[in-house]
Coordinates of C-alpha atoms in Angstrom, one line a residue:
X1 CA -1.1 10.1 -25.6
X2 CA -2.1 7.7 -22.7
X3 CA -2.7 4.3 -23.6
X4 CA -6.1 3.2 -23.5
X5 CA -6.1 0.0 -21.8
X6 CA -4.1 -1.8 -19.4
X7 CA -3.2 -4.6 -21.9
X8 CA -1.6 -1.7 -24.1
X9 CA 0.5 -0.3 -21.8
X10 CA 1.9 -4.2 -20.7
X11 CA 2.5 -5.0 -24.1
X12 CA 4.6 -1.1 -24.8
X13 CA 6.1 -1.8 -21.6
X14 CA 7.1 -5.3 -23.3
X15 CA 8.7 -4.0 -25.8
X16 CA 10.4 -1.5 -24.7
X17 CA 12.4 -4.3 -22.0
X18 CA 13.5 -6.3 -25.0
X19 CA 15.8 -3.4 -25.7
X20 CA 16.5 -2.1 -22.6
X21 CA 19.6 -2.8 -20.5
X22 CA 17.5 -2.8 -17.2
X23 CA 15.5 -5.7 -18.6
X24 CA 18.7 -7.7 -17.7
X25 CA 17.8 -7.4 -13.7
X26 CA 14.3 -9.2 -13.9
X27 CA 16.2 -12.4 -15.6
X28 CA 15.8 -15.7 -13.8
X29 CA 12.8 -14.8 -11.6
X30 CA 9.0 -15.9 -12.5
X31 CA 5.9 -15.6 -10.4
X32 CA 3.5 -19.1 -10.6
X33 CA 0.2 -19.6 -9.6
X34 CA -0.1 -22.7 -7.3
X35 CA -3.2 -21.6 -5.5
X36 CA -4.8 -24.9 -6.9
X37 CA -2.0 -27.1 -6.2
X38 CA -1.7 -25.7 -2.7
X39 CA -5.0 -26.9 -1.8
X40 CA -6.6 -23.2 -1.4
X41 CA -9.9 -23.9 -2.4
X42 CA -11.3 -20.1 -1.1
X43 CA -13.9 -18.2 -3.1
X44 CA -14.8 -14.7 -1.9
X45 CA -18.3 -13.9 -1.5
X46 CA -18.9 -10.2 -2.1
X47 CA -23.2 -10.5 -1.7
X48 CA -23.7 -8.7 -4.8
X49 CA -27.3 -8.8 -6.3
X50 CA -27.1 -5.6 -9.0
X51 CA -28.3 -3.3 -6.4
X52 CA -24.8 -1.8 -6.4
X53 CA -24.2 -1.3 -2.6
X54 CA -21.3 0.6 -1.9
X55 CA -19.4 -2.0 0.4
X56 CA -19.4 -4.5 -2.6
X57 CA -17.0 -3.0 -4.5
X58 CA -13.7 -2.9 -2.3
X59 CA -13.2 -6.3 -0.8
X60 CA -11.3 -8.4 0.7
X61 CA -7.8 -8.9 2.1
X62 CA -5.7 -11.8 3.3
X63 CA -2.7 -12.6 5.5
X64 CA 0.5 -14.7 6.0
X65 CA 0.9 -15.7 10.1
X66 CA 2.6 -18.3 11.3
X67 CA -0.7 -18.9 13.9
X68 CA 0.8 -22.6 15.4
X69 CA 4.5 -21.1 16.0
X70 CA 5.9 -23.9 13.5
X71 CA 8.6 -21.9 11.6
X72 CA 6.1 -22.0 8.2
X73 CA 3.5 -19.6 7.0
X74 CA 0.0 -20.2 7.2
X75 CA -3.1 -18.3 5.0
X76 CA -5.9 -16.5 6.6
X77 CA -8.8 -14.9 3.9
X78 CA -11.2 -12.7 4.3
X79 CA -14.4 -13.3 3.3
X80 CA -17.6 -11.2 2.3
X81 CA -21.3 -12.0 3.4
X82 CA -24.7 -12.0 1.9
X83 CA -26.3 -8.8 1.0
X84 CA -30.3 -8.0 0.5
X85 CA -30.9 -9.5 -2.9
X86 CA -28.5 -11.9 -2.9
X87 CA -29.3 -15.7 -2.7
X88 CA -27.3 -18.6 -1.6
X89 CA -27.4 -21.7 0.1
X90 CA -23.7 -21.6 2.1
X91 CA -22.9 -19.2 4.3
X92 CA -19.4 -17.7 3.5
X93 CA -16.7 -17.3 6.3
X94 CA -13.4 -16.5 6.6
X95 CA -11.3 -19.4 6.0
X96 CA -7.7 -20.4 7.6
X97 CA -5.4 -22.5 6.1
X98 CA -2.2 -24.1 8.2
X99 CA 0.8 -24.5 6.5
X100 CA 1.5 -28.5 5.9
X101 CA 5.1 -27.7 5.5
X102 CA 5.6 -29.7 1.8
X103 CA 4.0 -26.8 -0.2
X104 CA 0.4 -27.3 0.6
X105 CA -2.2 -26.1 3.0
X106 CA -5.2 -27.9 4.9
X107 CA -8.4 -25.7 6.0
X108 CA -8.4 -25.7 9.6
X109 CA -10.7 -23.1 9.8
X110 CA -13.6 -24.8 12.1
X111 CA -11.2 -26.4 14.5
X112 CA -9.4 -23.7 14.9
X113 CA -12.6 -21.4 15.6
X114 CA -12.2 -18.8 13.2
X115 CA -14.4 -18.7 10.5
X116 CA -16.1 -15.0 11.3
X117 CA -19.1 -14.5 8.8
X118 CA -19.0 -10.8 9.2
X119 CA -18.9 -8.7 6.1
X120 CA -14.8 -8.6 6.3
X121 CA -12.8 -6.3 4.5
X122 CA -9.2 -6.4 6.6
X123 CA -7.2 -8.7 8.8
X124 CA -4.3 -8.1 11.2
X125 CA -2.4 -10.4 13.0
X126 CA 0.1 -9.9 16.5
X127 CA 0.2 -10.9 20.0
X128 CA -1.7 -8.0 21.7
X129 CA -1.7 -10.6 24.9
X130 CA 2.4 -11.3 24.8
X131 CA 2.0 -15.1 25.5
X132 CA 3.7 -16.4 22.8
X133 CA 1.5 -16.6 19.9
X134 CA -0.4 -14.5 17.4
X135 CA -3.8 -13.2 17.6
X136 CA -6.1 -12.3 14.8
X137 CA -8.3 -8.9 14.1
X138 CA -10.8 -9.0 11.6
X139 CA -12.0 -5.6 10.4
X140 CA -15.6 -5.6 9.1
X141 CA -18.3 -3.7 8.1
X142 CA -20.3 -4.0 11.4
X143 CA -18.4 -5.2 13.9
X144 CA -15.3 -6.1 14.1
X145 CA -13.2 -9.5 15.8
X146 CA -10.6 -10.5 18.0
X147 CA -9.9 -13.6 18.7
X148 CA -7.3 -14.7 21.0
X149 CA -5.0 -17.7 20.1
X150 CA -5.4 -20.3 22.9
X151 CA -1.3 -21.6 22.2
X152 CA -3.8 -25.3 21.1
X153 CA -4.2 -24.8 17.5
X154 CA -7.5 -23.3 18.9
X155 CA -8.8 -19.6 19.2
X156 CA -11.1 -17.5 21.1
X157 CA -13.2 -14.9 20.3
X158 CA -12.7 -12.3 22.9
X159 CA -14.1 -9.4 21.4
X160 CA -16.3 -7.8 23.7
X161 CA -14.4 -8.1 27.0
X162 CA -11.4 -6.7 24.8
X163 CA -14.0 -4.0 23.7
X164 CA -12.5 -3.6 20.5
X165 CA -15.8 -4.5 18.4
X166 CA -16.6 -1.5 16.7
X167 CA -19.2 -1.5 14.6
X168 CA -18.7 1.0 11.9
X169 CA -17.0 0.4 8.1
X170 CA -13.5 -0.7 8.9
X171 CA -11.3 -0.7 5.8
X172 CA -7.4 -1.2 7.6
X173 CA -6.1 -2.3 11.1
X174 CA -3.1 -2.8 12.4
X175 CA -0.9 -3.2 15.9
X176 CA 1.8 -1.1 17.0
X177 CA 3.3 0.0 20.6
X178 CA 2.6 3.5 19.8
X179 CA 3.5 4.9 23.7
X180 CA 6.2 2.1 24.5
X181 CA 4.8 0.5 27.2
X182 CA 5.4 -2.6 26.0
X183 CA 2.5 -4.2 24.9
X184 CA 0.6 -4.0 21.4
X185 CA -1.8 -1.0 21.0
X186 CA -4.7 -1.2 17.8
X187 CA -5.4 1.0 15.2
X188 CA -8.6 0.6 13.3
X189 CA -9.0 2.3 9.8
X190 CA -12.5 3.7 9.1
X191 CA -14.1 4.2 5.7
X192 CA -17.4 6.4 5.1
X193 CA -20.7 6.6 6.9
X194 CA -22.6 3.7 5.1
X195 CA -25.2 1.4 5.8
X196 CA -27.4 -0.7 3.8
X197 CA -30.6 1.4 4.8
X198 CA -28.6 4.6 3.7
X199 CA -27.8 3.2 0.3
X200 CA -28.1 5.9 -2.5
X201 CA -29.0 4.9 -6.0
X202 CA -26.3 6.1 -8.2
X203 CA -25.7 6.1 -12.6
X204 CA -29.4 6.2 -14.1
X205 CA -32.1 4.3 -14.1
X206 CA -30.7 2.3 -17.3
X207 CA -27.6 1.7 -15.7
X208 CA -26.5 1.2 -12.0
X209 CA -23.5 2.2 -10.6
X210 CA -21.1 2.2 -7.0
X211 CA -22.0 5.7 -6.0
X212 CA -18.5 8.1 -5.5
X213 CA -17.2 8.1 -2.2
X214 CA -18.1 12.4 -2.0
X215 CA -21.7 10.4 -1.9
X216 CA -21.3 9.7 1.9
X217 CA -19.6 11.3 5.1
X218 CA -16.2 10.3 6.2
X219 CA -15.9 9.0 9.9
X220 CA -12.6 9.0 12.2
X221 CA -10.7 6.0 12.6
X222 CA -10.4 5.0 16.3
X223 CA -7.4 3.9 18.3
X224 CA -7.2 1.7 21.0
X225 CA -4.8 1.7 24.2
X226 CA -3.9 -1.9 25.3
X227 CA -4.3 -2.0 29.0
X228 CA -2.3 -5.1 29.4
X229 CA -5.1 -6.9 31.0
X230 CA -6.8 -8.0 27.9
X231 CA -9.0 -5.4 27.5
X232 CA -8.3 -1.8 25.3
X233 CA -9.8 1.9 25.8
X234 CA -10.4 4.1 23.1
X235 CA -7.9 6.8 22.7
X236 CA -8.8 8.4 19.6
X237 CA -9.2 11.9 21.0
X238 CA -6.8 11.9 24.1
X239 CA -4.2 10.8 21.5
X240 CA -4.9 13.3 18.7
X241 CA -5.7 10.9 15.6
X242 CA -9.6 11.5 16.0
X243 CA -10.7 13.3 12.0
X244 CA -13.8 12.4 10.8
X245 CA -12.8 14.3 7.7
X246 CA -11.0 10.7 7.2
X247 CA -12.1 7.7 4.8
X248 CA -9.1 5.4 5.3
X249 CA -8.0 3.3 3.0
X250 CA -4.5 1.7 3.5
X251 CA -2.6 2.8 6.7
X252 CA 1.0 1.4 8.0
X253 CA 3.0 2.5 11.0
X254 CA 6.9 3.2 10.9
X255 CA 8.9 5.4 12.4
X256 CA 9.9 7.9 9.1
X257 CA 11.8 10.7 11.3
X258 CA 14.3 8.1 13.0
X259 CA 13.1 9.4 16.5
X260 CA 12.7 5.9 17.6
X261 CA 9.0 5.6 18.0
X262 CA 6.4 4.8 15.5
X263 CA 4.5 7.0 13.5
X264 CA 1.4 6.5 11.0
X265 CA 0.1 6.9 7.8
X266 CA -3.1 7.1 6.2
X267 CA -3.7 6.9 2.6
X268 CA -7.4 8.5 2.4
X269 CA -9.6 8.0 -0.6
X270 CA -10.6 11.5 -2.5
X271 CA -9.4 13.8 0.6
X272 CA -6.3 14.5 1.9
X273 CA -3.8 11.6 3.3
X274 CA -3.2 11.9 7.3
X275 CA 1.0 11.8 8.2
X276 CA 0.6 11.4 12.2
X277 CA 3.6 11.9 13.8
X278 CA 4.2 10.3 17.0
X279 CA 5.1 13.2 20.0
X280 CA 6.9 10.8 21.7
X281 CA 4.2 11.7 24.9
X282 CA 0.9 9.7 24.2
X283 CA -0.3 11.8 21.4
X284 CA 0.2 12.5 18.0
X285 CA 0.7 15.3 15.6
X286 CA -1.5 15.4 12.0
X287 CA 1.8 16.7 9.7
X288 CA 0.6 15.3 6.4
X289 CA 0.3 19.0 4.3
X290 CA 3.3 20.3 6.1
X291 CA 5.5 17.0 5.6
X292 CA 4.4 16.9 1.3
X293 CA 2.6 13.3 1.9
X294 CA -0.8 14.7 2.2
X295 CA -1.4 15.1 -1.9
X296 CA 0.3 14.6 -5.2
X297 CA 3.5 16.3 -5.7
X298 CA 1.6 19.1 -7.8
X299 CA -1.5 19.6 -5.0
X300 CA -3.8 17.5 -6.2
X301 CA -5.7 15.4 -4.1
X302 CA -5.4 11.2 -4.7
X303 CA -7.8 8.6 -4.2
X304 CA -5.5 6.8 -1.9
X305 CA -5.6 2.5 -1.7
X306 CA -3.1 0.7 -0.3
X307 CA -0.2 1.9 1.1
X308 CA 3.9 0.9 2.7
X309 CA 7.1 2.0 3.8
X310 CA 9.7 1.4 2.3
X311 CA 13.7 2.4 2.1
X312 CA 14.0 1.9 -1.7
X313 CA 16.8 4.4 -2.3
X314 CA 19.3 2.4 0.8
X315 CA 19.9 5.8 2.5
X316 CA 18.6 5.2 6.0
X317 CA 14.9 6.8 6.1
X318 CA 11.9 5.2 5.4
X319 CA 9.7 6.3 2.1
X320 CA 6.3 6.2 1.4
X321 CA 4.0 4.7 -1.8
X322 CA 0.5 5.0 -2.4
X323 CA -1.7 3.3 -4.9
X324 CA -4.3 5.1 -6.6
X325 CA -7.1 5.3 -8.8
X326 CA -7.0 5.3 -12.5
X327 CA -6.3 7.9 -14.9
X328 CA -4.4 8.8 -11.9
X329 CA -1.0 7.8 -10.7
X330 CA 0.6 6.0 -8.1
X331 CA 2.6 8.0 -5.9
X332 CA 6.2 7.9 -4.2
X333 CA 7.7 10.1 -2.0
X334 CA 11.3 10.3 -0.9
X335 CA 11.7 11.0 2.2
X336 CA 14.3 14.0 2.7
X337 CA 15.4 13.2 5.9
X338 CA 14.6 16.7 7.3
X339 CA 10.8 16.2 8.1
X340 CA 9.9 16.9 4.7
X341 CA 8.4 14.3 1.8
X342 CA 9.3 14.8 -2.0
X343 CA 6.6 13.5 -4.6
X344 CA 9.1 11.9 -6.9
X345 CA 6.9 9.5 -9.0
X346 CA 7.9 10.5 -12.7
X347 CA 11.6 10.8 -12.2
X348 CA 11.4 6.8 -10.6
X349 CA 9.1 5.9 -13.8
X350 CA 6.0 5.1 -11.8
X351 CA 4.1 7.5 -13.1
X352 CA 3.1 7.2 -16.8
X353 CA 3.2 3.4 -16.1
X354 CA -0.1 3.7 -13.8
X355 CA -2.5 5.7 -15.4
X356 CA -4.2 2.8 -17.1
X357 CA -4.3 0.7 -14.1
X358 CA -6.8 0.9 -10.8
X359 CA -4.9 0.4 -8.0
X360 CA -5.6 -1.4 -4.7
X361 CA -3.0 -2.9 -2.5
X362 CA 0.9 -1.6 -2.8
X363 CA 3.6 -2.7 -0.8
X364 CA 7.8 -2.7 -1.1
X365 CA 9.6 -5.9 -1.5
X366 CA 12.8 -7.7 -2.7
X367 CA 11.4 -10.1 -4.5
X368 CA 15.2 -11.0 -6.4
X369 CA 17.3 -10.5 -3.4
X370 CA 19.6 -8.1 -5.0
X371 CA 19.4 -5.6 -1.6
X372 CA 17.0 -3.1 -3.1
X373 CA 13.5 -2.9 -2.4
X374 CA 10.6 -3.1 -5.7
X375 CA 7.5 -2.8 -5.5
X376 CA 4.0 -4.5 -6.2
X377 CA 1.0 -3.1 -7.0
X378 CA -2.6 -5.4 -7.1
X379 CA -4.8 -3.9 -9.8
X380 CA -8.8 -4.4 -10.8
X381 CA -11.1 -1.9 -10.8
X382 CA -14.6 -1.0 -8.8
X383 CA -18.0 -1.8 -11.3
X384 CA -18.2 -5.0 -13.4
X385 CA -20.1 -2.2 -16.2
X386 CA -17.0 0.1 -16.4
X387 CA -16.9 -1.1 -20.0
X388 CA -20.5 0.6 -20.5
X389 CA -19.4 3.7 -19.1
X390 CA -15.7 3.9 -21.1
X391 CA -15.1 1.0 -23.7
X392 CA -11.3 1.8 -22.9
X393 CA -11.7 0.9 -19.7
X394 CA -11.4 -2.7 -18.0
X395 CA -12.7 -4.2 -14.8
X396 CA -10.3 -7.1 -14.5
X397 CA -6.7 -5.9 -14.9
X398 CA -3.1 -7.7 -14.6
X399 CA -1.0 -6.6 -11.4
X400 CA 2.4 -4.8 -11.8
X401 CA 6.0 -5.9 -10.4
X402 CA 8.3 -3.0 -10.8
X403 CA 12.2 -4.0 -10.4
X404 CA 14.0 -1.2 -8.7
X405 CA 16.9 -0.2 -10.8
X406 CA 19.5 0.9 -8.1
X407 CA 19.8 4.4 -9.5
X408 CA 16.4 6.1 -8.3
X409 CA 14.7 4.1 -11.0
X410 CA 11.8 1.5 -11.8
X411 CA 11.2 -0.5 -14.3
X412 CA 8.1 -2.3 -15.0
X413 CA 8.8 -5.8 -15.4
X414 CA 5.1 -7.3 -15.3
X415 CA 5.1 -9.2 -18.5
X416 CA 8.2 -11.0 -18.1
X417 CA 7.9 -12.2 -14.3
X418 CA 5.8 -15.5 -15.6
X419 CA 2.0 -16.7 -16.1
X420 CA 1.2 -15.2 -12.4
X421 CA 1.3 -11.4 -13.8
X422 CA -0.5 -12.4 -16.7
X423 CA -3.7 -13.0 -14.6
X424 CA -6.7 -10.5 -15.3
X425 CA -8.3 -10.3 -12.1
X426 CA -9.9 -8.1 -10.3
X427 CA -7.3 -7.7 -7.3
X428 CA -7.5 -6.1 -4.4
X429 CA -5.3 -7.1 -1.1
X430 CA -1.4 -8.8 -1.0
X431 CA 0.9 -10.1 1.3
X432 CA 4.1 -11.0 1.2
X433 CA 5.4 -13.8 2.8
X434 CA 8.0 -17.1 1.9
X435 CA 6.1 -19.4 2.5
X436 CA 7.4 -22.2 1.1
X437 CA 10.8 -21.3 3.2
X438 CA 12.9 -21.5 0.0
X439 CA 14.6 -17.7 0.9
X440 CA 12.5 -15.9 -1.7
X441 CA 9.6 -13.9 -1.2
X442 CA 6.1 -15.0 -2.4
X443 CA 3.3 -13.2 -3.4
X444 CA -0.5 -13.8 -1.9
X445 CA -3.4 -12.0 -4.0
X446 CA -7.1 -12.0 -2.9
X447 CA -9.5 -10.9 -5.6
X448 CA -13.0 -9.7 -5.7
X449 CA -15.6 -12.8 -6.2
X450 CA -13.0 -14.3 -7.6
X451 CA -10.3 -17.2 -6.0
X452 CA -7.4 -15.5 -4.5
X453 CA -3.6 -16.5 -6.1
X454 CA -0.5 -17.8 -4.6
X455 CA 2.4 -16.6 -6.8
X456 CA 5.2 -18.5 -6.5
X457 CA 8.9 -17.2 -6.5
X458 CA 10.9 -19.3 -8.8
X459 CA 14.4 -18.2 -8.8
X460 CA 14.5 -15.7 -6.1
X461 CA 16.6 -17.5 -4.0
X462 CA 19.8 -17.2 -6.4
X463 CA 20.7 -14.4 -5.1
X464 CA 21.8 -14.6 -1.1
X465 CA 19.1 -13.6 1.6
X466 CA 18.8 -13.5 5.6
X467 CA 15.4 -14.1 7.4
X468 CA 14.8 -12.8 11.2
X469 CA 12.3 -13.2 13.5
X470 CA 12.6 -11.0 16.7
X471 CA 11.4 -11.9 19.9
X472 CA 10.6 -9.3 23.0
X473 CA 11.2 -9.7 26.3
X474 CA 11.3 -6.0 27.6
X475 CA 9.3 -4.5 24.1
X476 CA 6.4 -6.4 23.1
X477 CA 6.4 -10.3 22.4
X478 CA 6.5 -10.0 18.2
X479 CA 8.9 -6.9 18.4
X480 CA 6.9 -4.9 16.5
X481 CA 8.5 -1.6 15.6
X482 CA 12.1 -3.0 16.0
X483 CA 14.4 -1.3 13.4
X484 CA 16.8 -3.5 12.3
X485 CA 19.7 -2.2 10.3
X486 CA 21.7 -5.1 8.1
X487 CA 25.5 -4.0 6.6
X488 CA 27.3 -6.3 3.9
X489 CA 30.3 -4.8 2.7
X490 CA 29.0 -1.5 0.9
X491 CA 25.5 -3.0 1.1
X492 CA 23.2 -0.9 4.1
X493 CA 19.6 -1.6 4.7
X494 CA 17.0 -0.8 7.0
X495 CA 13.8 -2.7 7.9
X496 CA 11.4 -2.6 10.6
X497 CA 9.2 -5.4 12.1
X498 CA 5.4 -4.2 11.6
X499 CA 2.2 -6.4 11.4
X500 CA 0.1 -4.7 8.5
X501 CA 0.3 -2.5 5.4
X502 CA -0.5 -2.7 1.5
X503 CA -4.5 -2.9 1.3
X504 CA -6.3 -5.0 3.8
X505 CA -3.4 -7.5 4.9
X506 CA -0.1 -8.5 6.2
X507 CA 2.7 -9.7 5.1
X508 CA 5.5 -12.8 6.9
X509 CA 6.4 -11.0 9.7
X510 CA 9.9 -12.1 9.4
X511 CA 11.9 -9.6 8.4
X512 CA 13.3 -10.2 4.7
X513 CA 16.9 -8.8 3.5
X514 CA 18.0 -9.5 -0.6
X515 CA 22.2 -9.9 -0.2
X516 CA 23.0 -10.2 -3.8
X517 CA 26.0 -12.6 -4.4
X518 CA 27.8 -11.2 -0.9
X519 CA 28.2 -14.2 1.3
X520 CA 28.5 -12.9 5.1
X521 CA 26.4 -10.0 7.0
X522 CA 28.9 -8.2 8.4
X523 CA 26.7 -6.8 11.3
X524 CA 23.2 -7.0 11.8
X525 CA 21.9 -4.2 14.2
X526 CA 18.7 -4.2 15.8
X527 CA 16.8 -1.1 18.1
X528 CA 13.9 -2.6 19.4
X529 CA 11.2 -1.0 20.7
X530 CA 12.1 -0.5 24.6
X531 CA 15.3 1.9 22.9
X532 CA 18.1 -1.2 23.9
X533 CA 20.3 -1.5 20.8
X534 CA 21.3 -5.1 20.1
X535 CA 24.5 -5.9 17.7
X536 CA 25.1 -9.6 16.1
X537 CA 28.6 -10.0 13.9
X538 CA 29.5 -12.1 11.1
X539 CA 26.8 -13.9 10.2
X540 CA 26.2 -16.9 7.6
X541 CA 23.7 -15.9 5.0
X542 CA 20.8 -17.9 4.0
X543 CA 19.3 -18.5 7.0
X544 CA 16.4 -17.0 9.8
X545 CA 18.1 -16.5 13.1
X546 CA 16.0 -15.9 15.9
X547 CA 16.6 -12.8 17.8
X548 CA 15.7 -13.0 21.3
X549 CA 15.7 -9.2 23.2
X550 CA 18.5 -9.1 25.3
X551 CA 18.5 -7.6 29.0
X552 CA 20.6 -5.3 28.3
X553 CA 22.5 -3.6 25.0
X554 CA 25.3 -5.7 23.4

């Protein structure tokens, strides 16, 4: 029998750690709140009046950056704005908070220029310009922002002489060097044909509720070129991505056949999940039904949220997982190495342990540094009446931490990781990020109307770790899609430098490695972008090294 609610499965889950031997690997580790402490002071706005618009129900997401190129990480959250029936005297905006360096932040977000009050739903950060700092997109529904970092603490909003203002429902973005040229191209994720005027009532007349997404026409994401002059052209149908079958959801680049260029993923909500392979030529190839990403494992089609890759299993390929809705459950898939994706969900024990939850962001991390990826999954669901619909049902929910075991396995640790999985909230986009530059990864939350939560890492950092941050010269400035392979003794792991993933965010773009108790990297091997292979020896652990691109290969 399912458990009814997500409290009941937490509290089985509990219990059955208490008596399991794989309880023993979440010891030591617990996950704070210091949100308050930290001075973030951020409340999401979603406009909500009880007319139930559709874009309500979904946002918003948030980001770790370092935006000032000070070695710490600083906040960016997306906000939402006021709807027709909604009444307030502020205006919301998207805030920005910078890093103080002693475990607080300040908002900088009028200085600094940046306070968009678009509806947002997404935010993606890189240096599309190569000058040395990071940029910000902001995807919205309506148009969506770029604004260039002026290098002053300062930004720009450049948006339409980039021409990357687009001004449909964008749910995702992220940068990647899709054609190697060397400078950052844009993808923009794309949800459903909305608008306020087209809003459909939906439930009955007694009882309003967010319409399904089959309501409303999907509409093809778009992807942008960089020309390297500050400006992009759309190359959504030149490069073979253009589907307006689509309603994108999460979406994340990486290169899953080891070809050395990047490819893309879609997780799509209630149709099938795009796998775009990159030709190597400009254009791309839709694999996803061929590849066994493009459904659940038994044909089913998924109402896909957030979604990463990952290498959980150590074996040199990259993996996928998906959040999904609930009653339905999240998916993994192991990637064979041959081209082809195997749904292997129930055998890791992330199946049954989802079905009570609503799923929303997803991403891999090592959040003890033992050398394995686990993974995080933000949970809420859509309509504050669920409970009116299905009594079993709740709208605020707990997020899940599941430890990876080392064999294959997971093991849902969520009740024993400390007060900051024991929030109910209605959750929707992560990053991950150390911000505090203690070695251990943190977790950032946004929630719906709600205050978003910093979780803290206590006790991460006793295991070993190594940091890097990669800097282009011949690929682009941030490195993005560098593969970077790390060997300790028996201990291999892959990574790759990327800007966005999960649900609406991105994470610390430094690239994170758990060592366990070994004490030197042995080598730490990195392809970048432009195909030049870079190799670095006997290095210290517990520490971020900054790579530079070298001329040539070492």
């Amino acid at each position: 029998m399912i458990p009814s609610s997500p409290l009941k499965v937490a509290s089985l889950t509990y219990l059955l750690m208490l008596i399991s031997p794989q309880f023993l690997g979440a010891e030591g580790v617990q996950f704070v709140d210091v949100a308050v402490e930290a001075g973030i002071h951020f409340r999401h706005t979603d406009g909500a009046s009880g007319r139930k618009y559709f874009v309500e129900a979904m946002c918003s997401g948030g980001a770790f950056f370092d935006y000032d190129n000070d070695g710490d990480q600083d906040i960016y959250l997306v906000n939402g704005a006021p709807l027709p029936g909604y009444q307030s005297k502020d205006i919301p905006r998207n805030v920005l908070y910078r890093n103080n360096g002693d475990g607080t932040f300040t908002d900088v977000s009028l200085e600094a220029g940046v306070g968009d009050t678009g509806y947002g739903y997404a935010v993606t950060m890189a240096d599309y310009d190569n000058d040395g700092d990071q940029d910000i997109y902001v995807a919205n529904f309506g148009p969506n922002v770029l604004y260039r970092n002026n290098g002053d603490g300062t930004f720009t909003d450049v948006t339409a002489e980039a021409g990357v203002g687009d001004p449909r429902w964008a749910t995702g973005a992220a940068f990647a060097d899709y054609d190697g040229d060397g400078d950052l191209d844009l993808y923009v994720g794309n949800y459903v044909d909305f608008s306020i005027e087209a809003h459909k009532p939906c439930g009955s007349p007694k009882l309003k509720l967010y319409c399904h997404p089959s309501e409303y026409n999907g509409v093809s994401d778009i992807l942008y070129r960089n020309n390297g002059d500050g400006t992009f052209t759309d190359v959504t149908k030149a490069a073979g991505v253009f589907n307006p079958r689509g309603k994108a959801m999460g979406l994340v680049f990486g290169d899953y056949d080891n070809d050395g260029d990047l490819d893309l993923y879609v997780a799509n909500d209630t149709v099938a999940k795009f796998l775009f392979r990159n030709e190597g030529d400009g254009t791309f190839a839709e694999i996803g039904l061929i590849a066994g990403v493009a459904c659940a494992g038994d044909g089913h089609i998924q109402a896909g949220m957030g979604t990463d890759f990952g290498d959980y299993d150590n074996d040199g390929d990259l993996d996928i997982f998906v959040a999904t809705y609930q009653m339905d459950h999240n998916t993994l898939y192991q990637n064979e190495g041959n081209g082809f994706f195997t749904d292997v969900t129930f055998q890791a024990g992330l199946g049954r342990e989802s079905l009570a939850y609503l799923g929303f962001s997803a991403g891999f991390f090592d959040y003890d540094n033992d050398g394995d990826l686990d993974i995080f999954v933000a949970n809420g669901h859509l309509d504050p009446d669920i409970r009116l619909v299905n009594s079993t049902v709740s709208y605020a929910q707990t997020n899940q931490l599941f430890t990876n075991d080392g064999d294959g396995t997971f093991t849902d640790v969520s009740q024993v990781m400390g007060p900051g999985f024991r929030i109910l909230a209605v959750s929707r986009g992560s990053a991950f990020g150390d911000y505090d530059n203690d070695g251990d990864l943190d977790i950032l939350v946004t929630n719906r109307a709600s205050t978003p939560n910093l979780l803290r890492n206590d006790g991460g950092n006793r295991n070993n770790w190594l940091m890097v941050k990669t800097i282009g010269t011949r690929s682009n400035r941030d490195g993005i899609g560098a593969r970077i392979k790390l060997i300790s003794g028996p201990l291999v792991q892959i990574r790759e430098v990327r800007s966005s993933s999960g649900y609406m965010g991105q994470n610390d773009m430094r690239v994170h490695f758990g060592l366990g108790k070994r004490t030197k990297v042995d080598l730490l091997e990195i392809r970048w972008p432009s195909g030049l292979v870079q190799r670095l020896r006997d290095l210290p652990v517990n520490q971020v090294p900054i790579v530079k691109e070298p001329l040539s290969g070492e």
